[in-house]
């Protein structure tokens, strides 16, 4: 009997972890790890921070030593781009013409930086930040005294703004929203973080839309329009597009795999209409067993934990995926962590004083903890996660009392 062939499309963090776990859990299967980057699987969070700043080598981001990926008998690593899927034959088509047959498929393609659909939005030299090569290209341009326009005030945009300002670059951040990191942070924390950036010289242009980008060989000229209709032109030597990612699931949709905001999968991370197809990481729009709704998470921990859940499913160990979202960002010497879903809240209490740079905003709905934002208070995360998972009503006075530990409240 031949070994089961498990094809993993996407050799980044999530795909690499699935491969590692499968090899550990089922030594009889053959794992085919297919990705279009020349690098072995690696973690990405440091690319916008320590690696971009020159404080860490990208070689330190690898999930395992090179020898694991090149010589493990149960693993075949294929560097190529997947362009098609024959659902009936269970066969992948690669851009170089090869055909890869499989028994089960794991989609771990992540996402590609979203393009800016305006005149000049595809000019050569515009930066994005998704992989090692992007980081290397951007890092070489961040010289003291130069100017950087960051289009997009999400996590990547703000982390790059923090890193670049620390390198002596003059940074201006443009965004269509009225607050930075709007998807991640409640308004009070967003405003506080923006003030920290402004104190080191980062400028903001909020509620503006980019109309066009031009380049004269020396500087970029970005034309923006404000909410009131007034236009202005901003100049910089470098421009970073940080407006999110798109999940490029075209080859899957053409094969009839259900896709909507990524690959739609059930609480077992499996396609409801194609049981041999799984999805993991940024591309997985998963029916979260805790929240009872579809959720796509672009976080480090989701890549870690969902990879293990998928590997266990394939290995025959049933596990419903019930991840509570958790993300973190390090900017300007501050660590900010968010757990839960901030949009589910109808009220909040504070632990500590944010103006002092150390506080936790506990978000509630009907008296139950649904989320929390910790500013330099990461030690409270596990207790807050426990409170979110328990869904019990908690006395607000206990949550706000710094003399009472959250660990005791959660006990």
Tab-separated table of N, CA and C in Angstrom, residues 140-299:
chain	number	residue	atom	x	y	z
A	140	UNK	N	17.186	48.769	2.577
A	140	UNK	CA	18.297	49.477	1.925
A	140	UNK	C	17.964	50.939	1.643
A	141	UNK	N	16.685	51.288	1.650
A	141	UNK	CA	16.278	52.658	1.325
A	141	UNK	C	16.061	53.535	2.551
A	142	UNK	N	16.024	52.928	3.727
A	142	UNK	CA	15.704	53.692	4.932
A	142	UNK	C	16.969	54.338	5.503
A	143	UNK	N	17.379	55.404	4.869
A	143	UNK	CA	18.596	56.113	5.287
A	143	UNK	C	18.208	57.383	6.019
A	144	UNK	N	18.988	57.784	7.024
A	144	UNK	CA	18.670	58.996	7.784
A	144	UNK	C	18.492	60.204	6.871
A	145	UNK	N	17.462	60.973	7.148
A	145	UNK	CA	17.197	62.171	6.372
A	145	UNK	C	16.287	61.965	5.175
A	146	UNK	N	16.048	60.712	4.804
A	146	UNK	CA	15.144	60.451	3.686
A	146	UNK	C	13.702	60.525	4.157
A	147	UNK	N	12.780	60.505	3.200
A	147	UNK	CA	11.353	60.614	3.505
A	147	UNK	C	10.623	59.349	3.046
A	148	UNK	N	9.705	58.909	3.879
A	148	UNK	CA	8.905	57.717	3.581
A	148	UNK	C	7.432	58.048	3.758
A	149	UNK	N	6.642	57.781	2.733
A	149	UNK	CA	5.188	57.856	2.841
A	149	UNK	C	4.657	56.442	3.038
A	150	UNK	N	3.919	56.235	4.109
A	150	UNK	CA	3.296	54.943	4.387
A	150	UNK	C	1.810	55.080	4.081
A	151	UNK	N	1.341	54.325	3.122
A	151	UNK	CA	-0.075	54.355	2.763
A	151	UNK	C	-0.756	53.185	3.445
A	152	UNK	N	-1.507	53.496	4.482
A	152	UNK	CA	-2.169	52.464	5.276
A	152	UNK	C	-1.693	52.496	6.711
A	153	UNK	N	-2.618	52.687	7.653
A	153	UNK	CA	-2.267	52.808	9.068
A	153	UNK	C	-2.688	51.578	9.858
A	154	UNK	N	-2.532	50.399	9.220
A	154	UNK	CA	-2.772	49.158	9.937
A	154	UNK	C	-1.529	48.727	10.697
A	155	UNK	N	-1.490	47.468	11.086
A	155	UNK	CA	-0.372	46.979	11.900
A	155	UNK	C	0.960	47.119	11.165
A	156	UNK	N	1.037	46.622	9.936
A	156	UNK	CA	2.299	46.676	9.194
A	156	UNK	C	2.719	48.122	8.962
A	157	UNK	N	1.784	48.953	8.524
A	157	UNK	CA	2.116	50.345	8.272
A	157	UNK	C	2.664	51.052	9.496
A	158	UNK	N	2.030	50.826	10.642
A	158	UNK	CA	2.464	51.524	11.860
A	158	UNK	C	3.763	50.932	12.415
A	159	UNK	N	3.959	49.627	12.266
A	159	UNK	CA	5.238	49.055	12.715
A	159	UNK	C	6.387	49.570	11.857
A	160	UNK	N	6.181	49.657	10.548
A	160	UNK	CA	7.229	50.213	9.686
A	160	UNK	C	7.460	51.679	10.009
A	161	UNK	N	6.394	52.434	10.275
A	161	UNK	CA	6.553	53.838	10.650
A	161	UNK	C	7.419	53.966	11.896
A	162	UNK	N	7.184	53.116	12.884
A	162	UNK	CA	7.973	53.153	14.112
A	162	UNK	C	9.429	52.803	13.843
A	163	UNK	N	9.644	51.756	13.058
A	163	UNK	CA	11.010	51.326	12.758
A	163	UNK	C	11.750	52.393	11.957
A	164	UNK	N	11.109	52.914	10.924
A	164	UNK	CA	11.758	53.902	10.057
A	164	UNK	C	12.080	55.189	10.811
A	165	UNK	N	11.176	55.646	11.662
A	165	UNK	CA	11.450	56.867	12.422
A	165	UNK	C	12.639	56.672	13.351
A	166	UNK	N	12.777	55.446	13.873
A	166	UNK	CA	13.930	55.148	14.722
A	166	UNK	C	15.244	55.129	13.974
A	167	UNK	N	15.170	54.978	12.651
A	167	UNK	CA	16.366	54.990	11.807
A	167	UNK	C	16.674	56.384	11.255
A	168	UNK	N	15.907	57.380	11.685
A	168	UNK	CA	16.156	58.744	11.246
A	168	UNK	C	15.443	59.145	9.981
A	169	UNK	N	14.452	58.368	9.585
A	169	UNK	CA	13.672	58.657	8.383
A	169	UNK	C	12.476	59.534	8.773
A	170	UNK	N	12.142	60.501	7.926
A	170	UNK	CA	10.959	61.328	8.128
A	170	UNK	C	9.758	60.595	7.555
A	171	UNK	N	8.789	60.278	8.422
A	171	UNK	CA	7.675	59.408	8.048
A	171	UNK	C	6.357	60.169	8.087
A	172	UNK	N	5.567	59.981	7.034
A	172	UNK	CA	4.183	60.451	7.007
A	172	UNK	C	3.289	59.271	6.695
A	173	UNK	N	2.234	59.092	7.494
A	173	UNK	CA	1.298	57.979	7.326
A	173	UNK	C	-0.021	58.516	6.784
A	174	UNK	N	-0.495	57.907	5.710
A	174	UNK	CA	-1.761	58.273	5.088
A	174	UNK	C	-2.776	57.157	5.306
A	175	UNK	N	-4.022	57.528	5.603
A	175	UNK	CA	-5.034	56.491	5.769
A	175	UNK	C	-6.420	57.065	5.510
A	176	UNK	N	-7.321	56.203	5.039
A	176	UNK	CA	-8.691	56.634	4.775
A	176	UNK	C	-9.500	56.770	6.060
A	177	UNK	N	-9.044	56.148	7.131
A	177	UNK	CA	-9.766	56.164	8.398
A	177	UNK	C	-9.400	57.402	9.216
A	178	UNK	N	-10.156	57.594	10.292
A	178	UNK	CA	-9.860	58.700	11.203
A	178	UNK	C	-9.036	58.251	12.394
A	179	UNK	N	-8.629	56.981	12.426
A	179	UNK	CA	-7.770	56.515	13.513
A	179	UNK	C	-6.875	55.395	13.014
A	180	UNK	N	-5.717	55.260	13.627
A	180	UNK	CA	-4.764	54.245	13.213
A	180	UNK	C	-5.163	52.888	13.791
A	181	UNK	N	-4.796	51.818	13.081
A	181	UNK	CA	-5.059	50.447	13.503
A	181	UNK	C	-6.510	50.263	13.944
A	182	UNK	N	-7.410	50.791	13.140
A	182	UNK	CA	-8.830	50.804	13.502
A	182	UNK	C	-9.396	49.403	13.692
A	183	UNK	N	-8.963	48.448	12.895
A	183	UNK	CA	-9.490	47.085	13.005
A	183	UNK	C	-9.072	46.419	14.309
A	184	UNK	N	-7.955	46.861	14.888
A	184	UNK	CA	-7.378	46.172	16.038
A	184	UNK	C	-7.629	46.876	17.366
A	185	UNK	N	-7.669	48.209	17.344
A	185	UNK	CA	-7.630	48.972	18.591
A	185	UNK	C	-8.875	49.828	18.779
A	186	UNK	N	-9.417	49.868	20.005
A	186	UNK	CA	-10.466	50.841	20.323
A	186	UNK	C	-9.905	52.257	20.229
A	187	UNK	N	-10.782	53.219	20.043
A	187	UNK	CA	-10.353	54.601	19.803
A	187	UNK	C	-9.395	55.152	20.864
A	188	UNK	N	-9.631	54.954	22.168
A	188	UNK	CA	-8.709	55.548	23.146
A	188	UNK	C	-7.273	55.042	23.010
A	189	UNK	N	-7.112	53.754	22.726
A	189	UNK	CA	-5.766	53.204	22.590
A	189	UNK	C	-5.149	53.648	21.263
A	190	UNK	N	-5.962	53.687	20.224
A	190	UNK	CA	-5.486	54.179	18.925
A	190	UNK	C	-4.979	55.612	19.041
A	191	UNK	N	-5.735	56.447	19.713
A	191	UNK	CA	-5.338	57.848	19.866
A	191	UNK	C	-4.064	57.969	20.685
A	192	UNK	N	-3.950	57.167	21.737
A	192	UNK	CA	-2.733	57.207	22.554
A	192	UNK	C	-1.517	56.780	21.731
A	193	UNK	N	-1.667	55.713	20.943
A	193	UNK	CA	-0.542	55.238	20.144
A	193	UNK	C	-0.158	56.275	19.088
A	194	UNK	N	-1.143	56.911	18.476
A	194	UNK	CA	-0.847	57.962	17.497
A	194	UNK	C	-0.046	59.090	18.142
A	195	UNK	N	-0.389	59.424	19.376
A	195	UNK	CA	0.350	60.491	20.062
A	195	UNK	C	1.800	60.081	20.326
A	196	UNK	N	2.030	58.794	20.584
A	196	UNK	CA	3.402	58.315	20.781
A	196	UNK	C	4.204	58.474	19.484
A	197	UNK	N	3.596	58.173	18.366
A	197	UNK	CA	4.262	58.354	17.077
A	197	UNK	C	4.537	59.828	16.797
A	198	UNK	N	3.573	60.670	17.091
A	198	UNK	CA	3.750	62.097	16.830
A	198	UNK	C	4.893	62.680	17.665
A	199	UNK	N	5.083	62.129	18.847
A	199	UNK	CA	6.160	62.629	19.710
A	199	UNK	C	7.543	62.355	19.129
A	200	UNK	N	7.664	61.350	18.261
A	200	UNK	CA	8.967	61.068	17.636
A	200	UNK	C	9.020	61.590	16.201
A	201	UNK	N	8.023	62.386	15.819
A	201	UNK	CA	8.083	63.065	14.532
A	201	UNK	C	7.276	62.467	13.406
A	202	UNK	N	6.546	61.363	13.653
A	202	UNK	CA	5.700	60.787	12.601
A	202	UNK	C	4.498	61.702	12.377
A	203	UNK	N	4.224	62.015	11.118
A	203	UNK	CA	3.079	62.850	10.760
A	203	UNK	C	1.949	61.993	10.211
A	204	UNK	N	0.733	62.473	10.381
A	204	UNK	CA	-0.437	61.730	9.914
A	204	UNK	C	-1.299	62.591	9.008
A	205	UNK	N	-1.797	61.941	7.961
A	205	UNK	CA	-2.834	62.521	7.112
A	205	UNK	C	-4.002	61.547	7.155
A	206	UNK	N	-5.004	61.876	7.964
A	206	UNK	CA	-6.129	60.960	8.154
A	206	UNK	C	-7.299	61.334	7.252
A	207	UNK	N	-8.146	60.343	6.992
A	207	UNK	CA	-9.335	60.512	6.165
A	207	UNK	C	-8.987	61.108	4.801
A	208	UNK	N	-7.939	60.545	4.202
A	208	UNK	CA	-7.546	60.963	2.863
A	208	UNK	C	-7.532	59.743	1.947
A	209	UNK	N	-7.835	59.973	0.703
A	209	UNK	CA	-7.757	58.931	-0.298
A	209	UNK	C	-6.694	59.262	-1.316
A	210	UNK	N	-5.885	58.279	-1.667
A	210	UNK	CA	-4.851	58.479	-2.677
A	210	UNK	C	-5.506	58.534	-4.052
A	211	UNK	N	-5.193	59.593	-4.815
A	211	UNK	CA	-5.758	59.781	-6.144
A	211	UNK	C	-4.810	59.313	-7.242
A	212	UNK	N	-3.514	59.526	-7.032
A	212	UNK	CA	-2.531	59.118	-8.041
A	212	UNK	C	-1.146	59.155	-7.441
A	213	UNK	N	-0.219	58.449	-8.104
A	213	UNK	CA	1.191	58.450	-7.709
A	213	UNK	C	2.020	58.679	-8.967
A	214	UNK	N	2.979	59.577	-8.873
A	214	UNK	CA	3.896	59.848	-9.991
A	214	UNK	C	5.326	59.802	-9.474
A	215	UNK	N	6.273	59.579	-10.385
A	215	UNK	CA	7.686	59.502	-10.009
A	215	UNK	C	8.514	60.157	-11.095
A	216	UNK	N	9.435	61.037	-10.685
A	216	UNK	CA	10.243	61.756	-11.673
A	216	UNK	C	11.677	61.250	-11.744
A	217	UNK	N	11.926	60.085	-11.133
A	217	UNK	CA	13.277	59.541	-11.106
A	217	UNK	C	13.990	59.798	-9.808
A	218	UNK	N	13.487	60.759	-9.028
A	218	UNK	CA	14.115	61.088	-7.750
A	218	UNK	C	13.128	60.965	-6.593
A	219	UNK	N	11.943	61.501	-6.770
A	219	UNK	CA	10.949	61.468	-5.698
A	219	UNK	C	9.601	61.014	-6.243
A	220	UNK	N	8.812	60.463	-5.340
A	220	UNK	CA	7.424	60.140	-5.650
A	220	UNK	C	6.550	61.327	-5.250
A	221	UNK	N	5.525	61.562	-6.043
A	221	UNK	CA	4.531	62.588	-5.724
A	221	UNK	C	3.172	61.907	-5.620
A	222	UNK	N	2.636	61.924	-4.405
A	222	UNK	CA	1.377	61.241	-4.126
A	222	UNK	C	0.288	62.291	-3.947
A	223	UNK	N	-0.695	62.250	-4.819
A	223	UNK	CA	-1.811	63.190	-4.755
A	223	UNK	C	-2.913	62.569	-3.906
A	224	UNK	N	-3.336	63.296	-2.872
A	224	UNK	CA	-4.377	62.798	-1.972
A	224	UNK	C	-5.520	63.799	-1.910
A	225	UNK	N	-6.691	63.276	-1.603
A	225	UNK	CA	-7.873	64.116	-1.443
A	225	UNK	C	-8.469	63.883	-0.073
A	226	UNK	N	-8.714	64.971	0.649
A	226	UNK	CA	-9.282	64.873	1.974
A	226	UNK	C	-10.786	64.696	1.953
A	227	UNK	N	-11.356	64.506	3.147
A	227	UNK	CA	-12.790	64.264	3.253
A	227	UNK	C	-13.600	65.438	2.721
A	228	UNK	N	-13.053	66.649	2.820
A	228	UNK	CA	-13.766	67.824	2.340
A	228	UNK	C	-13.600	68.093	0.861
A	229	UNK	N	-12.802	67.283	0.178
A	229	UNK	CA	-12.607	67.440	-1.248
A	229	UNK	C	-11.331	68.137	-1.654
A	230	UNK	N	-10.637	68.758	-0.701
A	230	UNK	CA	-9.391	69.456	-1.018
A	230	UNK	C	-8.290	68.458	-1.326
A	231	UNK	N	-7.434	68.801	-2.302
A	231	UNK	CA	-6.338	67.928	-2.713
A	231	UNK	C	-4.992	68.558	-2.379
A	232	UNK	N	-4.007	67.710	-2.150
A	232	UNK	CA	-2.628	68.163	-1.979
A	232	UNK	C	-1.699	67.076	-2.500
A	233	UNK	N	-0.453	67.467	-2.744
A	233	UNK	CA	0.555	66.535	-3.248
A	233	UNK	C	1.656	66.407	-2.205
A	234	UNK	N	1.956	65.165	-1.845
A	234	UNK	CA	2.995	64.872	-0.860
A	234	UNK	C	4.166	64.220	-1.575
A	235	UNK	N	5.383	64.575	-1.151
A	235	UNK	CA	6.583	64.061	-1.802
A	235	UNK	C	7.402	63.204	-0.843
A	236	UNK	N	8.052	62.189	-1.382
A	236	UNK	CA	8.942	61.337	-0.592
A	236	UNK	C	9.820	60.530	-1.528
A	237	UNK	N	10.986	60.140	-1.014
A	237	UNK	CA	11.869	59.279	-1.804
A	237	UNK	C	11.348	57.853	-1.890
A	238	UNK	N	10.586	57.423	-0.869
A	238	UNK	CA	10.078	56.050	-0.839
A	238	UNK	C	8.607	56.042	-0.442
A	239	UNK	N	7.886	55.054	-0.971
A	239	UNK	CA	6.470	54.874	-0.638
A	239	UNK	C	6.232	53.408	-0.307
A	240	UNK	N	5.568	53.163	0.810
A	240	UNK	CA	5.182	51.803	1.206
A	240	UNK	C	3.679	51.669	1.093
A	241	UNK	N	3.227	50.651	0.366
A	241	UNK	CA	1.806	50.317	0.285
A	241	UNK	C	1.506	49.276	1.363
A	242	UNK	N	0.714	49.661	2.351
A	242	UNK	CA	0.404	48.771	3.472
A	242	UNK	C	-1.098	48.806	3.715
A	243	UNK	N	-1.858	48.392	2.710
A	243	UNK	CA	-3.316	48.502	2.757
A	243	UNK	C	-3.989	47.139	2.881
A	244	UNK	N	-3.273	46.172	3.433
A	244	UNK	CA	-3.853	44.864	3.672
A	244	UNK	C	-3.439	43.829	2.635
A	245	UNK	N	-4.041	42.656	2.764
A	245	UNK	CA	-3.727	41.555	1.850
A	245	UNK	C	-4.994	41.049	1.168
A	246	UNK	N	-4.802	40.422	0.022
A	246	UNK	CA	-5.870	39.714	-0.673
A	246	UNK	C	-5.504	38.232	-0.740
A	247	UNK	N	-6.484	37.379	-0.521
A	247	UNK	CA	-6.274	35.939	-0.627
A	247	UNK	C	-6.523	35.522	-2.080
A	248	UNK	N	-5.460	35.149	-2.759
A	248	UNK	CA	-5.562	34.819	-4.186
A	248	UNK	C	-5.977	33.358	-4.368
A	249	UNK	N	-7.274	33.139	-4.307
A	249	UNK	CA	-7.818	31.770	-4.335
A	249	UNK	C	-8.365	31.394	-5.710
A	250	UNK	N	-7.961	32.106	-6.744
A	250	UNK	CA	-8.528	31.877	-8.079
A	250	UNK	C	-8.447	30.454	-8.557
A	251	UNK	N	-7.283	29.796	-8.391
A	251	UNK	CA	-7.147	28.422	-8.898
A	251	UNK	C	-8.053	27.459	-8.144
A	252	UNK	N	-8.385	27.785	-6.901
A	252	UNK	CA	-9.292	26.944	-6.124
A	252	UNK	C	-10.742	27.174	-6.554
A	253	UNK	N	-11.104	28.437	-6.750
A	253	UNK	CA	-12.466	28.748	-7.187
A	253	UNK	C	-12.762	28.135	-8.554
A	254	UNK	N	-11.786	28.189	-9.437
A	254	UNK	CA	-11.976	27.605	-10.768
A	254	UNK	C	-12.205	26.095	-10.694
A	255	UNK	N	-11.677	25.485	-9.633
A	255	UNK	CA	-11.858	24.037	-9.456
A	255	UNK	C	-13.125	23.703	-8.678
A	256	UNK	N	-13.858	24.733	-8.229
A	256	UNK	CA	-15.107	24.484	-7.519
A	256	UNK	C	-14.984	24.410	-6.016
A	257	UNK	N	-13.824	24.812	-5.453
A	257	UNK	CA	-13.661	24.849	-4.001
A	257	UNK	C	-14.335	26.119	-3.482
A	258	UNK	N	-15.144	26.005	-2.437
A	258	UNK	CA	-15.868	27.148	-1.906
A	258	UNK	C	-14.940	28.186	-1.302
A	259	UNK	N	-15.022	29.413	-1.829
A	259	UNK	CA	-14.171	30.504	-1.350
A	259	UNK	C	-14.999	31.766	-1.165
A	260	UNK	N	-14.790	32.418	-0.059
A	260	UNK	CA	-15.388	33.726	0.220
A	260	UNK	C	-14.552	34.366	1.321
A	261	UNK	N	-13.863	35.439	0.984
A	261	UNK	CA	-12.911	36.027	1.935
A	261	UNK	C	-11.922	34.958	2.390
A	262	UNK	N	-11.348	34.259	1.430
A	262	UNK	CA	-10.459	33.144	1.729
A	262	UNK	C	-11.135	31.827	1.374
A	263	UNK	N	-10.576	30.740	1.882
A	263	UNK	CA	-11.169	29.416	1.676
A	263	UNK	C	-12.115	29.126	2.840
A	264	UNK	N	-13.370	28.870	2.539
A	264	UNK	CA	-14.359	28.599	3.575
A	264	UNK	C	-14.181	27.169	4.082
A	265	UNK	N	-13.981	27.043	5.402
A	265	UNK	CA	-13.810	25.721	6.009
A	265	UNK	C	-14.656	25.625	7.273
A	266	UNK	N	-14.953	24.396	7.669
A	266	UNK	CA	-15.765	24.173	8.859
A	266	UNK	C	-14.897	24.203	10.109
A	267	UNK	N	-15.476	23.836	11.241
A	267	UNK	CA	-14.750	23.893	12.503
A	267	UNK	C	-13.627	22.869	12.583
A	268	UNK	N	-13.563	21.957	11.610
A	268	UNK	CA	-12.444	21.026	11.501
A	268	UNK	C	-11.397	21.515	10.504
A	269	UNK	N	-11.565	22.764	10.041
A	269	UNK	CA	-10.652	23.385	9.066
A	269	UNK	C	-10.687	22.678	7.721
A	270	UNK	N	-11.831	22.069	7.408
A	270	UNK	CA	-11.999	21.278	6.191
A	270	UNK	C	-13.095	21.911	5.331
A	271	UNK	N	-12.894	21.903	4.024
A	271	UNK	CA	-13.900	22.432	3.112
A	271	UNK	C	-15.182	21.605	3.224
A	272	UNK	N	-16.333	22.234	3.461
A	272	UNK	CA	-17.579	21.475	3.641
A	272	UNK	C	-17.957	20.639	2.421
A	273	UNK	N	-17.616	21.113	1.223
A	273	UNK	CA	-18.016	20.374	0.020
A	273	UNK	C	-16.876	19.577	-0.606
A	274	UNK	N	-15.674	19.691	-0.031
A	274	UNK	CA	-14.518	18.952	-0.556
A	274	UNK	C	-13.732	18.423	0.637
A	275	UNK	N	-14.103	17.288	1.197
A	275	UNK	CA	-13.555	16.840	2.483
A	275	UNK	C	-12.064	16.542	2.487
A	276	UNK	N	-11.442	16.433	1.301
A	276	UNK	CA	-9.995	16.206	1.283
A	276	UNK	C	-9.204	17.510	1.228
A	277	UNK	N	-9.913	18.648	1.287
A	277	UNK	CA	-9.250	19.957	1.209
A	277	UNK	C	-9.356	20.693	2.541
A	278	UNK	N	-8.225	21.096	3.088
A	278	UNK	CA	-8.149	21.858	4.329
A	278	UNK	C	-7.564	23.240	4.028
A	279	UNK	N	-7.784	24.172	4.940
A	279	UNK	CA	-7.142	25.486	4.825
A	279	UNK	C	-6.636	25.901	6.192
A	280	UNK	N	-5.546	26.672	6.178
A	280	UNK	CA	-4.876	27.032	7.425
A	280	UNK	C	-4.237	28.409	7.285
A	281	UNK	N	-4.205	29.148	8.395
A	281	UNK	CA	-3.521	30.437	8.412
A	281	UNK	C	-4.368	31.572	7.865
A	282	UNK	N	-3.702	32.575	7.294
A	282	UNK	CA	-4.385	33.790	6.840
A	282	UNK	C	-5.499	33.520	5.838
A	283	UNK	N	-5.384	32.453	5.050
A	283	UNK	CA	-6.337	32.195	3.974
A	283	UNK	C	-7.577	31.445	4.439
A	284	UNK	N	-7.575	30.923	5.658
A	284	UNK	CA	-8.666	30.069	6.134
A	284	UNK	C	-9.779	30.908	6.755
A	285	UNK	N	-10.942	30.899	6.115
A	285	UNK	CA	-12.135	31.532	6.674
A	285	UNK	C	-12.916	30.436	7.385
A	286	UNK	N	-12.627	30.306	8.672
A	286	UNK	CA	-12.996	29.111	9.438
A	286	UNK	C	-14.245	29.338	10.291
A	287	UNK	N	-15.102	28.332	10.329
A	287	UNK	CA	-16.265	28.350	11.212
A	287	UNK	C	-15.768	28.104	12.637
A	288	UNK	N	-15.486	29.200	13.339
A	288	UNK	CA	-14.869	29.114	14.654
A	288	UNK	C	-15.834	28.490	15.659
A	289	UNK	N	-15.413	27.400	16.295
A	289	UNK	CA	-16.294	26.645	17.184
A	289	UNK	C	-16.630	27.422	18.449
A	290	UNK	N	-15.810	28.379	18.854
A	290	UNK	CA	-16.098	29.173	20.051
A	290	UNK	C	-17.114	30.265	19.744
A	291	UNK	N	-16.918	30.950	18.619
A	291	UNK	CA	-17.790	32.082	18.288
A	291	UNK	C	-19.008	31.685	17.454
A	292	UNK	N	-18.957	30.509	16.824
A	292	UNK	CA	-20.093	30.070	16.033
A	292	UNK	C	-20.305	30.871	14.771
A	293	UNK	N	-19.228	31.375	14.188
A	293	UNK	CA	-19.334	32.116	12.931
A	293	UNK	C	-18.019	32.038	12.190
A	294	UNK	N	-18.070	32.370	10.903
A	294	UNK	CA	-16.859	32.348	10.092
A	294	UNK	C	-15.916	33.460	10.519
A	295	UNK	N	-14.638	33.110	10.639
A	295	UNK	CA	-13.620	34.087	11.017
A	295	UNK	C	-12.331	33.782	10.267
A	296	UNK	N	-11.725	34.827	9.709
A	296	UNK	CA	-10.404	34.691	9.099
A	296	UNK	C	-9.431	35.521	9.926
A	297	UNK	N	-8.392	34.880	10.446
A	297	UNK	CA	-7.468	35.544	11.361
A	297	UNK	C	-6.081	35.659	10.737
A	298	UNK	N	-5.537	36.863	10.733
A	298	UNK	CA	-4.197	37.112	10.203
A	298	UNK	C	-3.234	37.330	11.369
A	299	UNK	N	-2.997	36.289	12.150
A	299	UNK	CA	-2.148	36.418	13.329
A	299	UNK	C	-1.129	35.286	13.397
